[in-house]
Tab-separated table of C-alpha atoms in Angstrom:
chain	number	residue	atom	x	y	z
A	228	UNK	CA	38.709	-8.362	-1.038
A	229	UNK	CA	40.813	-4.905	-1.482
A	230	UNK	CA	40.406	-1.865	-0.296
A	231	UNK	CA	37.880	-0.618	-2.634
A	232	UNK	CA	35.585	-3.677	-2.323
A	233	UNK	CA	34.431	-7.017	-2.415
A	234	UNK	CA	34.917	-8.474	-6.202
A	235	UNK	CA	33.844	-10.959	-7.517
A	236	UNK	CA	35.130	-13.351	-10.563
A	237	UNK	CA	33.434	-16.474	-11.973
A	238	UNK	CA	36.334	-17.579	-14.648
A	239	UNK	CA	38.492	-18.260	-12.027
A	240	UNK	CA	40.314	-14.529	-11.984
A	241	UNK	CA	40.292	-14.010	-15.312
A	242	UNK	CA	37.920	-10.699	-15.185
A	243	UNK	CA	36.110	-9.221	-11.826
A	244	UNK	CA	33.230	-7.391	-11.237
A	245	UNK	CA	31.996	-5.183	-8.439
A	246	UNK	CA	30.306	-6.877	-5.876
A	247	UNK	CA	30.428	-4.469	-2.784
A	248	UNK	CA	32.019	-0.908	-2.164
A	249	UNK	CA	31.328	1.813	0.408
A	250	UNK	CA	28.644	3.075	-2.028
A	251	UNK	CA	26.270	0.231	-2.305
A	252	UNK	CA	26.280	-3.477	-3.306
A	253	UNK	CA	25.205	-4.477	-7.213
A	254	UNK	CA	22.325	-5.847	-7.232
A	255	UNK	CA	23.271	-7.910	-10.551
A	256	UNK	CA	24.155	-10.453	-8.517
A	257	UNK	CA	22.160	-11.079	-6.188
A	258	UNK	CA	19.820	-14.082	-6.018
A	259	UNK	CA	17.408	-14.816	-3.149
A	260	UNK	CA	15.157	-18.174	-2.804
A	261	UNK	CA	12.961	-15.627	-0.599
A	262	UNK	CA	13.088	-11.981	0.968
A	263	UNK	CA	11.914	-11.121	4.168
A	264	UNK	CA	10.189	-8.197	3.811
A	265	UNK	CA	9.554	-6.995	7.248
A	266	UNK	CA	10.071	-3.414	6.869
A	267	UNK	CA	11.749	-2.311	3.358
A	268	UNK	CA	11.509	1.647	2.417
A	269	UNK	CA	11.212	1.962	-1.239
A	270	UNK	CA	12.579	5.466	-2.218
A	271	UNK	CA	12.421	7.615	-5.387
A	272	UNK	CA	16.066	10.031	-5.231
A	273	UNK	CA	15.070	11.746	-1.278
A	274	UNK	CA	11.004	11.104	-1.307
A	275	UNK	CA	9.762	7.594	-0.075
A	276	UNK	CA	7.449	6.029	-2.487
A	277	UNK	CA	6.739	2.221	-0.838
A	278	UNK	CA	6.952	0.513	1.963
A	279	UNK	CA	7.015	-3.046	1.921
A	280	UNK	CA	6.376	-4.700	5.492
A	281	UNK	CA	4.385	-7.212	6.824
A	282	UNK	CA	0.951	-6.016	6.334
A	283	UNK	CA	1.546	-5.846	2.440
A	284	UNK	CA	3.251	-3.424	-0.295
A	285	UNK	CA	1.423	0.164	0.906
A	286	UNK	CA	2.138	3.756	-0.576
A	287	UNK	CA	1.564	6.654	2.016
A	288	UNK	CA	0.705	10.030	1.260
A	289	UNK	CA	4.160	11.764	2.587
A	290	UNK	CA	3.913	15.623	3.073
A	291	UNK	CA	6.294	17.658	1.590
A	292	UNK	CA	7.517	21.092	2.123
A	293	UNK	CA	9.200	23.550	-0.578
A	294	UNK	CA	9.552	19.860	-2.495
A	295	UNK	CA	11.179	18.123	-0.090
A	296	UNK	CA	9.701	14.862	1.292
A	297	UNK	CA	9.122	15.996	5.433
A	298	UNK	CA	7.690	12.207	6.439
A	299	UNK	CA	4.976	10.010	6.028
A	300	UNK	CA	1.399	10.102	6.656
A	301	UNK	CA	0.634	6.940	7.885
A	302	UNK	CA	-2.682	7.259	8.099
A	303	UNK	CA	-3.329	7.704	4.390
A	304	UNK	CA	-2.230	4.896	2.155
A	305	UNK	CA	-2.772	2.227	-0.556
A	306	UNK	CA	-2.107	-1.024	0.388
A	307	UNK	CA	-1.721	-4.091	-1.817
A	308	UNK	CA	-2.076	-7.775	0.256
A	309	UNK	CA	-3.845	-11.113	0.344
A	310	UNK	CA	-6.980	-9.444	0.629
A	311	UNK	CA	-6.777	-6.773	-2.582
A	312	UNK	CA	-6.437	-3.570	-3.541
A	313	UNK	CA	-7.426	-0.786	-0.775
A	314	UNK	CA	-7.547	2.907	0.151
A	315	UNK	CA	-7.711	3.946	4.245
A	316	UNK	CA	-7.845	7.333	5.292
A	317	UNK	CA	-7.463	8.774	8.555
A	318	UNK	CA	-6.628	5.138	10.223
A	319	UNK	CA	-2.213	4.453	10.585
A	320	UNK	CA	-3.575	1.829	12.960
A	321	UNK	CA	-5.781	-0.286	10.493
A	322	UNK	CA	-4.411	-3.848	10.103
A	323	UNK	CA	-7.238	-5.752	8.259
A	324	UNK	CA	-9.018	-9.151	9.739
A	325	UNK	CA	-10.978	-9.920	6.474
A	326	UNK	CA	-11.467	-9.225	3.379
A	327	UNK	CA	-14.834	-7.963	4.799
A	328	UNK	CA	-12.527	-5.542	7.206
A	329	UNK	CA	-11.198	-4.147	4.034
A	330	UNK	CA	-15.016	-3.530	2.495
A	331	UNK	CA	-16.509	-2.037	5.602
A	332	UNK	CA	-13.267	0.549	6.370
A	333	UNK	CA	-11.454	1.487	3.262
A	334	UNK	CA	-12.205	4.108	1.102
A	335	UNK	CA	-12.180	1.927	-2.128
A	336	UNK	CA	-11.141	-1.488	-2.268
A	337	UNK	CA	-10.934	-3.734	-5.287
A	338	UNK	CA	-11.115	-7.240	-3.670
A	339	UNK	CA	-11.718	-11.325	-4.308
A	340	UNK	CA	-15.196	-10.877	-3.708
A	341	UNK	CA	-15.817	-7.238	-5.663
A	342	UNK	CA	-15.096	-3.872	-5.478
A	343	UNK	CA	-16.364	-0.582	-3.011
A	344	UNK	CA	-16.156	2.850	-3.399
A	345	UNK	CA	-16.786	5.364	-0.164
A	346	UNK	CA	-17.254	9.016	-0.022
A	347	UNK	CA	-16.384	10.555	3.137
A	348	UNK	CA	-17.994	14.095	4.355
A	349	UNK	CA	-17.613	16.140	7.411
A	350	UNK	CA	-21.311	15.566	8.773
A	351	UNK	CA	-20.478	11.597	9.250
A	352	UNK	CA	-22.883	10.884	5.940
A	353	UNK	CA	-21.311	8.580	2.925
A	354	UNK	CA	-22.008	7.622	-0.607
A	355	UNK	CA	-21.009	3.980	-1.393
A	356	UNK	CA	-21.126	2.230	-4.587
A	357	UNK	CA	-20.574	-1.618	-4.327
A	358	UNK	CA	-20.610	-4.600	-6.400
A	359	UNK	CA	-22.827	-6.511	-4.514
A	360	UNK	CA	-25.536	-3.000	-3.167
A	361	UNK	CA	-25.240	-0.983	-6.105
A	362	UNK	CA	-25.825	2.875	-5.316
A	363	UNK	CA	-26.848	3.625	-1.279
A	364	UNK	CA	-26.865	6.959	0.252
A	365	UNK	CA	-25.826	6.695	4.459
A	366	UNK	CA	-26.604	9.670	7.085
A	367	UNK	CA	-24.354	10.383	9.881
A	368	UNK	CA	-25.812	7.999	11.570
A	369	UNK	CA	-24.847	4.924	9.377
A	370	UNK	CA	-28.752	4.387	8.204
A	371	UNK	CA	-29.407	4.033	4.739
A	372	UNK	CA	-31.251	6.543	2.987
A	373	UNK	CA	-30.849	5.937	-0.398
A	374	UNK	CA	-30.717	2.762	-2.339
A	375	UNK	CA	-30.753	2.753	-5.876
A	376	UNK	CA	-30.516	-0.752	-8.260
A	377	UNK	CA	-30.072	-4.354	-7.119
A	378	UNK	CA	-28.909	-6.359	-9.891
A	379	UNK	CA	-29.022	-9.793	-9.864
């Protein structure tokens, strides 16, 4: 330990290495038998890209103003947990129960049991393409109007 750091040496002092300075710690050597990831901010230079918590590894939309990142959008984001891969809009509060939580409220989802794709417009009417419907048409009502296929 000196004043610019914490060294380290594994010949017994022959040659050091950087372990820790005021600017950062090197990740070469680091080795972990498990991470807790309860809230980790994955950044690219000033604009956040990930962030790794316990409800899975999510990207939010951030907004950004004359190129600078101004915060997150929470409620638009990718997520990646047990259940799949998913899209929310519109919901910062949406923790999923089931994979059938993911199905009925994301946008898209690839999950363990398929894969859904939403369209969202103003008048509360959707478009959704499934693995297991097909093609159905919904009013803003949440009736079907449309089905097209079934395969089997």
């Amino acid at each position: 330990i000196v004043s610019g750091g914490i060294f380290l040496t594994s010949d017994g002092g022959v040659t050091w290495s950087t372990g820790i300075t005021g600017k950062g710690i090197n990740a070469n050597y680091l080795t972990a038998g498990q991470i807790n990831t309860d809230k980790i901010n994955i950044m690219n230079g000033s604009f956040p890209s990930f962030r790794w918590d316990g409800f899975g590894l999510s990207a939010y939309k951030f907004e950004t103003t004359n190129n600078q990142a101004t915060n997150f959008d929470y409620g638009k984001f990718v997520r990646l947990d047990q259940y799949g891969l998913y899209g929310i809009t519109g919901n910062a509060e949406f923790i999923p129960s089931s994979e059938e939580d993911v199905r009925a409220n994301a946008n898209f989802a690839l999950t363990w049991s398929g894969f859904s794709l939403k369209s969202t417009h103003q008048g509360g009417g959707y478009i959704s393409i499934t693995s297991d419907n097909d093609f159905q048409v919904f009013d803003g009502n949440g009736n079907e109007r449309v089905k097209i296929g079934y395969l089997e």
